[in-house]
């Protein structure tokens, strides 16, 4: 039997699940990916998926590690799960799903809810918090199921995040990592624990402590691979399963962004900027800082919903010919789209984009919409494409400045991960807009690497975080900012971009009143 010196990370995203094997130097030894349709919609705005799709694809990806790549399963020291955030599954007492999973993309809401019970209702009204709490509970999945599918809710033994569901399937334990808690849950983000049972937010979310699993600190054991899971996945029975963290938290760790001066940008379906912090600091009042992959730490985060998704949207809606041309030439379509961007000067000849294709809670608020201004007859789809990349970078710069102000800690360098980080144009635009060097990590799979690092630290294969960081993370290519482009972008950012939302907000509200969209 070989030495147990390999780490297995399960990374379950919105459109795929990956089984990733790393060594203790942060090298990706083997990778298997299984794609699936991200969701189905029975009603407009719904996003659901059969939970068995996640599990079946996880099993298939793991089995291929042994059969296709020849990985010795007995060398696997441990397993950690990282998943998309906010996707929920209702299960009975045997862990069987009672309904489709509700994804984080789901837009359903619950209206005509009763007033918050007294004395909490009066206290919240006086403090001015009742409005935002009422808005948040209209979006909570638990509230919708409790009000619209009462029989299913009555039979729900556990209300699980996707990470908990997969951990249960692997170990038979209803347990989950503290580092995965992101969503409409009665979780104390400052103390990193469930709220006290007397707290009014349990009732607000139609939940009780018994419906939620126990929490385990990152890097501690949740359980071990059961015989049934071993047969399904091929992972050796008894292999320890340790508490991982949510995908964004693992991305921050896998990018090497442990220190507060490093801004970690993720160009994924949701674009984010994160800073790891030992202190509890929030980017927006009343909006939490999420748990870090490192026990006791927090990630101060600003999100742009449907962030790099806008690039996919643009290619789908306006790039059919380029996609067909790429097929004919036998190249990736991204190569041709990059050429479009390179032909357009910094600033897109005055075309400015506000990337609020999906509204948020704070900035933008629920009335928010996307906007493009400055059109002229010189503009082409290349200008629009570049304006999307610039608009995202502006929004993330604004988020970074908000984090700096709240944390009183200056960001001096950027590390960029996610699908968009593979675009040289996106990387250079990010460096130019921020006026900071922007680097790619040494490998693309930063979320999986972060989960592997939690394993290495939890199993004492690296003695502390410093040694784990030093051994397993490093910088790939760095993009230095152009001083000339940064001056141009800073002027556009300060004199145009930052003024857009406040000036457009009344019009967004009118559009919402007249059309009913967004709901």
Short mmCIF file of C-alpha atoms in Angstrom, two decimals:
data_model
loop_
_atom_site.label_atom_id
_atom_site.label_comp_id
_atom_site.label_asym_id
_atom_site.label_seq_id
_atom_site.Cartn_x
_atom_site.Cartn_y
_atom_site.Cartn_z
CA UNK A 1 0.00 0.00 0.00
CA UNK A 2 1.36 3.42 -0.98
CA UNK A 3 1.74 6.41 1.30
CA UNK A 4 -1.47 8.38 1.91
CA UNK A 5 -0.31 11.63 0.35
CA UNK A 6 -3.07 12.52 -2.13
CA UNK A 7 -6.07 14.76 -1.44
CA UNK A 8 -9.49 14.36 -3.07
CA UNK A 9 -11.61 17.49 -3.49
CA UNK A 10 -15.21 17.25 -4.72
CA UNK A 11 -16.21 20.53 -6.39
CA UNK A 12 -19.93 20.67 -7.24
CA UNK A 13 -20.72 23.79 -9.26
CA UNK A 14 -23.83 25.03 -11.01
CA UNK A 15 -23.20 23.24 -14.30
CA UNK A 16 -20.75 20.46 -13.43
CA UNK A 17 -19.18 18.38 -10.71
CA UNK A 18 -15.44 17.74 -10.58
CA UNK A 19 -13.39 15.14 -8.75
CA UNK A 20 -9.91 16.60 -8.27
CA UNK A 21 -6.84 14.88 -6.88
CA UNK A 22 -4.01 17.09 -5.58
CA UNK A 23 -0.62 16.35 -4.11
CA UNK A 24 0.87 18.16 -1.13
CA UNK A 25 2.64 20.66 -3.41
CA UNK A 26 -0.65 21.93 -4.84
CA UNK A 27 -0.23 20.12 -8.17
CA UNK A 28 -3.35 18.79 -9.87
CA UNK A 29 -2.63 15.07 -10.27
CA UNK A 30 -5.93 14.06 -11.88
CA UNK A 31 -9.22 15.70 -12.82
CA UNK A 32 -12.56 14.29 -13.87
CA UNK A 33 -15.48 16.54 -14.74
CA UNK A 34 -19.10 15.67 -15.42
CA UNK A 35 -21.35 18.31 -17.00
CA UNK A 36 -25.12 18.47 -16.54
CA UNK A 37 -27.95 20.84 -17.31
CA UNK A 38 -27.78 23.42 -14.53
CA UNK A 39 -31.50 23.44 -13.78
CA UNK A 40 -35.05 23.07 -15.06
CA UNK A 41 -37.90 25.54 -14.61
CA UNK A 42 -41.51 24.52 -14.00
CA UNK A 43 -42.45 28.18 -13.60
CA UNK A 44 -40.83 31.43 -14.80
CA UNK A 45 -37.94 32.35 -12.53
CA UNK A 46 -37.68 28.92 -10.92
CA UNK A 47 -34.41 26.99 -10.95
CA UNK A 48 -34.57 23.40 -9.71
CA UNK A 49 -32.57 20.21 -10.11
CA UNK A 50 -33.00 16.57 -9.14
CA UNK A 51 -30.53 16.07 -6.24
CA UNK A 52 -29.67 12.64 -7.64
CA UNK A 53 -28.12 14.41 -10.64
CA UNK A 54 -25.49 15.86 -8.32
CA UNK A 55 -24.82 12.55 -6.59
CA UNK A 56 -24.80 10.39 -9.72
CA UNK A 57 -22.34 12.71 -11.47
CA UNK A 58 -20.15 12.87 -8.37
CA UNK A 59 -19.99 9.08 -8.35
CA UNK A 60 -19.20 8.90 -12.08
CA UNK A 61 -16.43 11.49 -11.77
CA UNK A 62 -14.84 9.66 -8.83
CA UNK A 63 -15.02 6.24 -10.51
CA UNK A 64 -13.17 7.64 -13.54
CA UNK A 65 -10.26 8.65 -11.30
CA UNK A 66 -9.49 5.00 -10.63
CA UNK A 67 -10.46 3.48 -13.98
CA UNK A 68 -9.29 6.18 -16.39
CA UNK A 69 -6.41 7.85 -14.54
CA UNK A 70 -5.19 4.88 -12.55
CA UNK A 71 -5.15 6.75 -9.24
CA UNK A 72 -4.45 4.41 -6.32
CA UNK A 73 -7.46 4.98 -4.08
CA UNK A 74 -5.49 3.77 -1.08
CA UNK A 75 -3.23 6.83 -1.38
CA UNK A 76 -6.18 9.17 -0.79
CA UNK A 77 -5.63 10.68 2.65
CA UNK A 78 -9.01 12.38 2.87
CA UNK A 79 -11.99 13.91 1.07
CA UNK A 80 -13.49 17.42 1.30
CA UNK A 81 -16.55 18.84 -0.43
CA UNK A 82 -16.96 22.35 -1.82
CA UNK A 83 -20.17 23.38 -3.59
CA UNK A 84 -22.20 26.19 -5.10
CA UNK A 85 -23.69 28.32 -2.36
CA UNK A 86 -27.32 28.59 -1.30
CA UNK A 87 -28.72 25.49 -3.10
CA UNK A 88 -31.06 23.58 -0.74
CA UNK A 89 -32.43 20.04 -0.48
CA UNK A 90 -35.28 18.69 1.68
CA UNK A 91 -34.78 15.07 2.85
CA UNK A 92 -36.65 12.56 4.99
CA UNK A 93 -35.12 10.72 7.96
CA UNK A 94 -33.33 8.31 5.61
CA UNK A 95 -31.76 11.14 3.63
CA UNK A 96 -34.04 10.70 0.61
CA UNK A 97 -34.93 13.90 -1.26
CA UNK A 98 -38.59 14.90 -0.95
CA UNK A 99 -38.59 17.41 -3.80
CA UNK A 100 -36.17 18.88 -6.36
CA UNK A 101 -33.31 20.98 -5.03
CA UNK A 102 -33.87 24.74 -5.23
CA UNK A 103 -30.80 26.40 -6.72
CA UNK A 104 -29.25 29.69 -5.71
CA UNK A 105 -30.39 31.07 -9.09
CA UNK A 106 -34.07 30.59 -8.19
CA UNK A 107 -36.10 33.82 -8.18
CA UNK A 108 -39.39 32.71 -6.56
CA UNK A 109 -40.76 34.80 -3.72
CA UNK A 110 -43.40 34.39 -1.03
CA UNK A 111 -45.86 37.26 -0.62
CA UNK A 112 -48.61 38.15 1.86
CA UNK A 113 -46.67 36.81 4.82
CA UNK A 114 -47.98 37.58 8.34
CA UNK A 115 -46.37 40.38 10.30
CA UNK A 116 -43.34 39.61 12.43
CA UNK A 117 -44.49 38.45 15.85
CA UNK A 118 -44.40 40.82 18.82
CA UNK A 119 -42.42 42.15 20.54
CA UNK A 120 -39.90 41.65 17.75
CA UNK A 121 -42.08 43.39 15.14
CA UNK A 122 -42.23 46.65 17.10
CA UNK A 123 -38.53 46.57 17.97
CA UNK A 124 -37.56 46.01 14.34
CA UNK A 125 -39.92 48.73 13.12
CA UNK A 126 -38.36 51.24 15.52
CA UNK A 127 -34.84 50.25 14.45
CA UNK A 128 -35.76 50.44 10.77
CA UNK A 129 -34.84 46.81 10.10
CA UNK A 130 -38.28 45.36 9.43
CA UNK A 131 -38.25 46.31 5.74
CA UNK A 132 -35.06 44.49 4.81
CA UNK A 133 -35.92 41.46 6.97
CA UNK A 134 -39.33 41.19 5.35
CA UNK A 135 -37.71 41.42 1.93
CA UNK A 136 -35.21 38.69 2.80
CA UNK A 137 -37.84 36.29 4.11
CA UNK A 138 -39.87 36.67 0.92
CA UNK A 139 -36.86 35.15 -0.84
CA UNK A 140 -36.11 32.35 1.66
CA UNK A 141 -36.59 28.88 0.19
CA UNK A 142 -37.69 27.46 3.54
CA UNK A 143 -40.49 30.03 3.76
CA UNK A 144 -41.73 29.23 0.26
CA UNK A 145 -41.81 25.46 0.86
CA UNK A 146 -43.46 25.87 4.27
CA UNK A 147 -46.22 28.02 2.74
CA UNK A 148 -46.72 26.32 -0.63
CA UNK A 149 -45.82 22.66 -0.02
CA UNK A 150 -46.96 22.10 3.55
CA UNK A 151 -47.04 18.30 3.39
CA UNK A 152 -43.48 18.14 2.08
CA UNK A 153 -42.34 20.59 4.77
CA UNK A 154 -44.05 18.55 7.48
CA UNK A 155 -42.20 15.43 6.28
CA UNK A 156 -38.85 17.22 5.95
CA UNK A 157 -36.48 15.69 8.49
CA UNK A 158 -33.53 17.87 7.50
CA UNK A 159 -33.27 21.04 5.44
CA UNK A 160 -29.85 20.79 3.82
CA UNK A 161 -27.51 22.86 1.76
CA UNK A 162 -26.08 20.93 -1.19
CA UNK A 163 -22.80 20.44 0.71
CA UNK A 164 -24.69 18.80 3.58
CA UNK A 165 -26.60 16.55 1.21
CA UNK A 166 -23.37 15.30 -0.39
CA UNK A 167 -21.64 14.93 2.98
CA UNK A 168 -24.57 12.82 4.15
CA UNK A 169 -24.37 10.60 1.07
CA UNK A 170 -20.64 10.11 1.65
CA UNK A 171 -20.69 9.54 5.43
CA UNK A 172 -24.25 8.87 6.59
CA UNK A 173 -23.93 11.86 8.94
CA UNK A 174 -26.21 14.90 8.92
CA UNK A 175 -23.35 17.34 9.36
CA UNK A 176 -21.84 20.23 7.44
CA UNK A 177 -18.96 22.67 7.60
CA UNK A 178 -19.23 26.05 9.27
CA UNK A 179 -17.48 27.32 6.13
CA UNK A 180 -20.42 26.39 3.89
CA UNK A 181 -23.09 28.48 5.61
CA UNK A 182 -24.26 30.99 3.04
CA UNK A 183 -27.96 31.51 2.38
CA UNK A 184 -31.27 32.26 4.07
CA UNK A 185 -30.45 30.43 7.28
CA UNK A 186 -30.64 31.26 11.03
CA UNK A 187 -26.84 31.43 11.18
CA UNK A 188 -24.82 33.88 13.27
CA UNK A 189 -22.18 34.96 10.76
CA UNK A 190 -20.18 36.80 13.42
CA UNK A 191 -20.04 33.96 15.95
CA UNK A 192 -20.02 31.28 13.20
CA UNK A 193 -22.75 29.15 14.80
CA UNK A 194 -26.50 28.59 14.62
CA UNK A 195 -28.48 31.37 16.26
CA UNK A 196 -29.83 30.70 19.79
CA UNK A 197 -33.10 28.77 19.68
CA UNK A 198 -35.01 31.74 21.14
CA UNK A 199 -33.98 34.10 18.32
CA UNK A 200 -36.97 35.39 16.29
CA UNK A 201 -35.21 34.59 12.98
CA UNK A 202 -35.93 30.87 13.39
CA UNK A 203 -39.64 31.63 13.29
CA UNK A 204 -39.10 34.18 10.52
CA UNK A 205 -37.62 31.44 8.30
CA UNK A 206 -40.14 28.75 9.36
CA UNK A 207 -37.28 26.65 10.72
CA UNK A 208 -36.44 24.83 13.96
CA UNK A 209 -33.03 23.65 15.23
CA UNK A 210 -34.02 20.03 14.67
CA UNK A 211 -34.41 20.57 10.93
CA UNK A 212 -30.77 21.63 10.51
CA UNK A 213 -27.62 19.50 10.81
CA UNK A 214 -24.78 19.84 13.29
CA UNK A 215 -21.96 22.16 12.28
CA UNK A 216 -18.31 21.11 12.11
CA UNK A 217 -15.34 23.47 11.95
CA UNK A 218 -13.37 23.54 8.71
CA UNK A 219 -10.75 20.79 8.61
CA UNK A 220 -12.34 18.63 11.30
CA UNK A 221 -13.86 15.22 10.59
CA UNK A 222 -17.49 14.97 9.51
CA UNK A 223 -17.26 11.20 9.23
CA UNK A 224 -15.82 8.51 7.00
CA UNK A 225 -16.76 6.99 3.65
CA UNK A 226 -19.44 4.36 4.26
CA UNK A 227 -19.55 0.97 2.58
CA UNK A 228 -22.47 2.11 0.42
CA UNK A 229 -20.65 5.30 -0.62
CA UNK A 230 -17.49 3.31 -1.34
CA UNK A 231 -19.39 1.04 -3.70
CA UNK A 232 -20.94 4.03 -5.49
CA UNK A 233 -17.83 6.23 -5.74
CA UNK A 234 -14.93 3.81 -5.57
CA UNK A 235 -13.38 5.82 -2.70
CA UNK A 236 -11.94 3.42 -0.14
CA UNK A 237 -14.29 2.66 2.73
CA UNK A 238 -13.23 4.41 5.92
CA UNK A 239 -11.46 7.31 4.15
CA UNK A 240 -11.99 10.39 6.36
CA UNK A 241 -14.31 13.13 5.10
CA UNK A 242 -13.38 16.53 6.51
CA UNK A 243 -15.44 19.70 6.66
CA UNK A 244 -14.58 21.88 3.65
CA UNK A 245 -16.04 25.28 2.77
CA UNK A 246 -18.22 26.99 0.16
CA UNK A 247 -16.84 27.42 -3.35
CA UNK A 248 -16.04 31.14 -3.06
CA UNK A 249 -14.34 30.65 0.32
CA UNK A 250 -12.23 27.85 -1.14
CA UNK A 251 -11.40 30.04 -4.15
CA UNK A 252 -10.01 32.73 -1.85
CA UNK A 253 -7.87 30.17 -0.03
CA UNK A 254 -6.78 28.36 -3.20
CA UNK A 255 -5.79 31.70 -4.74
CA UNK A 256 -3.42 32.33 -1.86
CA UNK A 257 -5.39 35.40 -0.74
CA UNK A 258 -5.08 34.88 3.00
CA UNK A 259 -3.81 38.36 3.91
CA UNK A 260 -6.08 41.40 4.03
CA UNK A 261 -4.13 43.42 1.45
CA UNK A 262 -4.85 40.82 -1.27
CA UNK A 263 -8.12 41.29 -3.13
CA UNK A 264 -9.43 38.02 -4.54
CA UNK A 265 -11.61 38.54 -7.62
CA UNK A 266 -13.69 35.69 -8.98
CA UNK A 267 -14.98 35.99 -12.52
CA UNK A 268 -17.65 33.34 -12.29
CA UNK A 269 -21.40 33.21 -12.88
CA UNK A 270 -21.50 35.60 -9.95
CA UNK A 271 -18.51 37.97 -10.01
CA UNK A 272 -17.11 38.77 -6.57
CA UNK A 273 -14.31 40.58 -4.81
CA UNK A 274 -13.27 39.11 -1.47
CA UNK A 275 -10.79 39.93 1.25
CA UNK A 276 -9.98 37.45 4.01
CA UNK A 277 -10.23 38.99 7.47
CA UNK A 278 -9.55 37.82 11.01
CA UNK A 279 -12.02 40.47 12.21
CA UNK A 280 -15.73 40.46 11.48
CA UNK A 281 -16.24 43.32 9.01
CA UNK A 282 -19.25 43.75 6.71
CA UNK A 283 -19.15 45.39 3.30
CA UNK A 284 -22.74 46.66 3.74
CA UNK A 285 -24.65 47.30 6.97
CA UNK A 286 -26.94 44.36 7.82
CA UNK A 287 -25.37 42.16 5.13
CA UNK A 288 -23.07 39.51 6.61
CA UNK A 289 -19.43 38.69 6.01
CA UNK A 290 -19.35 35.01 5.10
CA UNK A 291 -17.28 32.30 6.79
CA UNK A 292 -13.74 31.91 5.47
CA UNK A 293 -12.20 28.55 4.58
CA UNK A 294 -9.88 29.23 7.53
CA UNK A 295 -11.46 28.51 10.91
CA UNK A 296 -12.52 31.67 12.75
CA UNK A 297 -11.85 33.97 9.80
CA UNK A 298 -14.33 35.80 7.57
CA UNK A 299 -14.54 36.75 3.90
CA UNK A 300 -15.63 40.35 3.32
CA UNK A 301 -17.38 40.09 -0.04
CA UNK A 302 -19.15 42.20 -2.63
CA UNK A 303 -21.12 40.32 -5.30
CA UNK A 304 -22.21 41.20 -8.82
CA UNK A 305 -24.96 38.71 -9.61
CA UNK A 306 -24.88 37.32 -13.14
CA UNK A 307 -21.36 38.75 -13.39
CA UNK A 308 -19.33 36.87 -15.96
CA UNK A 309 -22.56 35.21 -17.06
CA UNK A 310 -23.03 38.41 -19.10
CA UNK A 311 -20.12 37.33 -21.29
CA UNK A 312 -21.85 34.00 -21.98
CA UNK A 313 -25.09 35.89 -22.60
CA UNK A 314 -23.35 38.17 -25.11
CA UNK A 315 -21.76 35.26 -26.97
CA UNK A 316 -25.07 33.42 -27.11
CA UNK A 317 -27.13 36.39 -28.26
CA UNK A 318 -24.67 38.20 -30.53
CA UNK A 319 -21.88 35.79 -31.38
CA UNK A 320 -23.40 32.97 -33.42
CA UNK A 321 -21.20 33.65 -36.45
CA UNK A 322 -18.05 33.76 -34.32
CA UNK A 323 -18.97 30.48 -32.69
CA UNK A 324 -19.53 28.88 -36.07
CA UNK A 325 -16.27 30.36 -37.40
CA UNK A 326 -14.43 28.91 -34.43
CA UNK A 327 -15.82 25.46 -35.21
CA UNK A 328 -14.68 25.73 -38.82
CA UNK A 329 -11.18 26.87 -37.82
CA UNK A 330 -10.90 24.33 -35.02
CA UNK A 331 -10.19 26.94 -32.35
CA UNK A 332 -11.92 27.96 -29.14
CA UNK A 333 -14.60 30.62 -29.68
CA UNK A 334 -12.99 32.67 -26.90
CA UNK A 335 -9.97 33.25 -29.17
CA UNK A 336 -12.12 35.07 -31.72
CA UNK A 337 -13.98 37.07 -29.06
CA UNK A 338 -10.65 38.14 -27.57
CA UNK A 339 -9.72 39.51 -30.99
CA UNK A 340 -12.90 41.63 -30.95
CA UNK A 341 -11.85 43.20 -27.64
CA UNK A 342 -8.26 43.88 -28.76
CA UNK A 343 -9.53 46.02 -31.66
CA UNK A 344 -11.34 48.37 -29.27
CA UNK A 345 -9.45 51.05 -27.28
CA UNK A 346 -9.64 51.40 -23.51
CA UNK A 347 -12.87 53.14 -22.56
CA UNK A 348 -14.77 51.59 -25.50
CA UNK A 349 -14.99 55.02 -27.13
CA UNK A 350 -17.36 56.30 -24.47
CA UNK A 351 -19.60 53.23 -24.16
CA UNK A 352 -20.32 52.68 -20.45
CA UNK A 353 -22.05 49.67 -18.93
CA UNK A 354 -23.64 49.16 -15.53
CA UNK A 355 -23.60 45.37 -14.96
CA UNK A 356 -26.76 44.97 -12.91
CA UNK A 357 -28.46 42.38 -15.12
CA UNK A 358 -29.82 40.78 -11.94
CA UNK A 359 -30.80 42.99 -8.97
CA UNK A 360 -29.54 42.49 -5.44
CA UNK A 361 -30.52 43.60 -1.96
CA UNK A 362 -28.26 46.58 -1.21
CA UNK A 363 -26.29 47.92 -4.19
CA UNK A 364 -27.99 47.57 -6.51
CA UNK A 365 -31.28 47.34 -4.70
CA UNK A 366 -34.17 45.14 -5.84
CA UNK A 367 -35.21 47.74 -8.45
CA UNK A 368 -31.77 47.62 -10.12
CA UNK A 369 -31.31 47.00 -13.83
CA UNK A 370 -28.45 46.89 -16.27
CA UNK A 371 -27.71 49.89 -18.45
CA UNK A 372 -25.50 50.82 -21.40
CA UNK A 373 -25.06 54.48 -22.28
CA UNK A 374 -22.97 56.48 -24.73
CA UNK A 375 -23.91 54.74 -27.98
CA UNK A 376 -22.81 56.26 -31.26
CA UNK A 377 -22.51 55.14 -34.87
CA UNK A 378 -18.87 54.14 -34.34
CA UNK A 379 -19.79 51.39 -31.90
CA UNK A 380 -19.75 47.71 -32.82
CA UNK A 381 -20.42 44.54 -30.89
CA UNK A 382 -16.71 44.56 -30.04
CA UNK A 383 -17.26 47.81 -28.17
CA UNK A 384 -20.22 46.26 -26.32
CA UNK A 385 -18.15 43.20 -25.43
CA UNK A 386 -15.31 45.32 -24.07
CA UNK A 387 -17.79 47.56 -22.23
CA UNK A 388 -19.11 44.44 -20.43
CA UNK A 389 -15.61 43.60 -19.20
CA UNK A 390 -14.97 47.21 -18.21
CA UNK A 391 -18.34 47.53 -16.46
CA UNK A 392 -17.65 44.44 -14.37
CA UNK A 393 -14.22 45.76 -13.43
CA UNK A 394 -15.74 49.15 -12.44
CA UNK A 395 -18.33 47.42 -10.26
CA UNK A 396 -15.69 45.30 -8.56
CA UNK A 397 -13.44 48.33 -8.04
CA UNK A 398 -16.37 50.05 -6.33
CA UNK A 399 -16.82 46.94 -4.20
CA UNK A 400 -13.12 46.85 -3.37
CA UNK A 401 -13.16 50.48 -2.29
CA UNK A 402 -16.17 49.79 -0.08
CA UNK A 403 -14.31 46.88 1.53
CA UNK A 404 -11.23 49.07 2.06
CA UNK A 405 -13.32 51.77 3.73
CA UNK A 406 -15.14 49.34 6.00
CA UNK A 407 -12.06 47.29 6.91
CA UNK A 408 -9.61 50.22 6.99
CA UNK A 409 -7.20 48.00 5.11
CA UNK A 410 -5.86 48.92 1.68
CA UNK A 411 -5.87 46.38 -1.16
CA UNK A 412 -2.46 46.45 -2.85
CA UNK A 413 -2.62 43.48 -5.20
CA UNK A 414 -5.24 41.33 -6.96
CA UNK A 415 -5.52 37.61 -7.56
CA UNK A 416 -8.14 36.65 -10.16
CA UNK A 417 -9.76 33.23 -10.49
CA UNK A 418 -12.86 31.79 -12.14
CA UNK A 419 -13.60 31.19 -15.81
CA UNK A 420 -13.08 34.83 -16.78
CA UNK A 421 -9.53 34.76 -15.45
CA UNK A 422 -8.52 32.75 -18.53
CA UNK A 423 -9.12 35.84 -20.69
CA UNK A 424 -5.96 37.93 -21.08
CA UNK A 425 -8.14 40.90 -22.06
CA UNK A 426 -10.26 40.60 -18.90
CA UNK A 427 -7.10 40.33 -16.80
CA UNK A 428 -5.49 43.41 -18.37
CA UNK A 429 -8.69 45.46 -18.11
CA UNK A 430 -8.95 44.51 -14.42
CA UNK A 431 -5.36 45.60 -13.76
CA UNK A 432 -5.91 48.87 -15.66
CA UNK A 433 -9.23 49.75 -13.97
CA UNK A 434 -7.88 49.07 -10.46
CA UNK A 435 -4.40 50.40 -11.17
CA UNK A 436 -3.02 47.29 -9.45
CA UNK A 437 -1.15 44.19 -10.62
CA UNK A 438 -3.59 41.37 -11.31
CA UNK A 439 -2.33 37.80 -11.18
CA UNK A 440 -3.68 34.39 -12.04
CA UNK A 441 -3.05 31.57 -9.57
CA UNK A 442 -0.78 28.81 -10.87
CA UNK A 443 -3.79 26.66 -11.72
CA UNK A 444 -7.39 27.25 -12.67
CA UNK A 445 -9.05 24.93 -10.11
CA UNK A 446 -8.70 27.27 -7.14
CA UNK A 447 -11.91 26.16 -5.44
CA UNK A 448 -10.84 22.53 -5.49
CA UNK A 449 -7.33 23.50 -4.41
CA UNK A 450 -8.74 25.41 -1.45
CA UNK A 451 -10.67 22.31 -0.36
CA UNK A 452 -7.48 20.25 -0.72
CA UNK A 453 -5.59 22.78 1.42
CA UNK A 454 -8.22 22.43 4.16
CA UNK A 455 -7.62 18.68 3.99
CA UNK A 456 -3.84 19.06 4.15
CA UNK A 457 -4.09 21.32 7.19
CA UNK A 458 -6.81 19.27 8.90
CA UNK A 459 -4.88 16.01 8.47
CA UNK A 460 -1.65 17.69 9.66
CA UNK A 461 0.03 16.96 6.35
CA UNK A 462 1.02 20.63 6.56
CA UNK A 463 1.63 21.84 10.09
CA UNK A 464 0.12 25.32 9.74
CA UNK A 465 -1.47 27.67 7.22
CA UNK A 466 1.83 29.34 6.39
CA UNK A 467 3.39 26.06 5.30
CA UNK A 468 0.25 25.03 3.41
CA UNK A 469 0.13 28.38 1.58
CA UNK A 470 3.84 28.28 0.79
CA UNK A 471 3.74 24.72 -0.52
CA UNK A 472 0.41 24.64 -2.35
CA UNK A 473 -0.22 28.13 -3.82
CA UNK A 474 1.82 30.27 -6.19
CA UNK A 475 1.27 32.94 -8.77
CA UNK A 476 1.04 32.25 -12.49
CA UNK A 477 1.01 35.14 -14.95
CA UNK A 478 0.83 38.72 -13.65
CA UNK A 479 -0.67 41.63 -15.62
CA UNK A 480 0.79 45.02 -14.77
CA UNK A 481 -1.50 48.08 -15.13
CA UNK A 482 -0.98 50.58 -17.92
CA UNK A 483 -0.59 54.05 -16.37
CA UNK A 484 -2.24 55.70 -19.39
CA UNK A 485 -5.24 53.36 -19.38
CA UNK A 486 -5.59 53.66 -15.61
CA UNK A 487 -5.82 57.46 -15.85
CA UNK A 488 -8.56 57.16 -18.48
CA UNK A 489 -10.47 54.52 -16.55
CA UNK A 490 -10.20 56.42 -13.26
CA UNK A 491 -11.71 59.53 -14.83
CA UNK A 492 -14.57 57.57 -16.40
CA UNK A 493 -15.07 55.68 -13.14
CA UNK A 494 -15.18 58.77 -10.90
CA UNK A 495 -17.04 61.15 -13.21
CA UNK A 496 -19.47 58.77 -14.93
CA UNK A 497 -19.71 55.25 -13.51
CA UNK A 498 -20.07 56.14 -9.82
CA UNK A 499 -22.87 58.60 -10.65
CA UNK A 500 -24.87 56.24 -12.85
CA UNK A 501 -26.76 54.21 -10.27
CA UNK A 502 -28.08 57.07 -8.14
CA UNK A 503 -29.21 58.99 -11.22
CA UNK A 504 -30.78 55.95 -12.87
CA UNK A 505 -32.41 54.57 -9.72
CA UNK A 506 -35.61 56.67 -9.97
CA UNK A 507 -35.99 55.56 -13.59
CA UNK A 508 -35.42 51.92 -12.62
CA UNK A 509 -38.14 52.31 -10.01
CA UNK A 510 -40.52 53.78 -12.58
CA UNK A 511 -39.79 50.93 -15.00
CA UNK A 512 -40.54 48.49 -12.21
CA UNK A 513 -43.81 50.21 -11.34
CA UNK A 514 -44.96 50.30 -14.97
CA UNK A 515 -43.83 46.85 -16.15
CA UNK A 516 -43.68 44.85 -12.93
CA UNK A 517 -40.13 43.74 -13.74
CA UNK A 518 -38.13 42.87 -11.76
CA UNK A 519 -40.82 41.46 -9.49
#
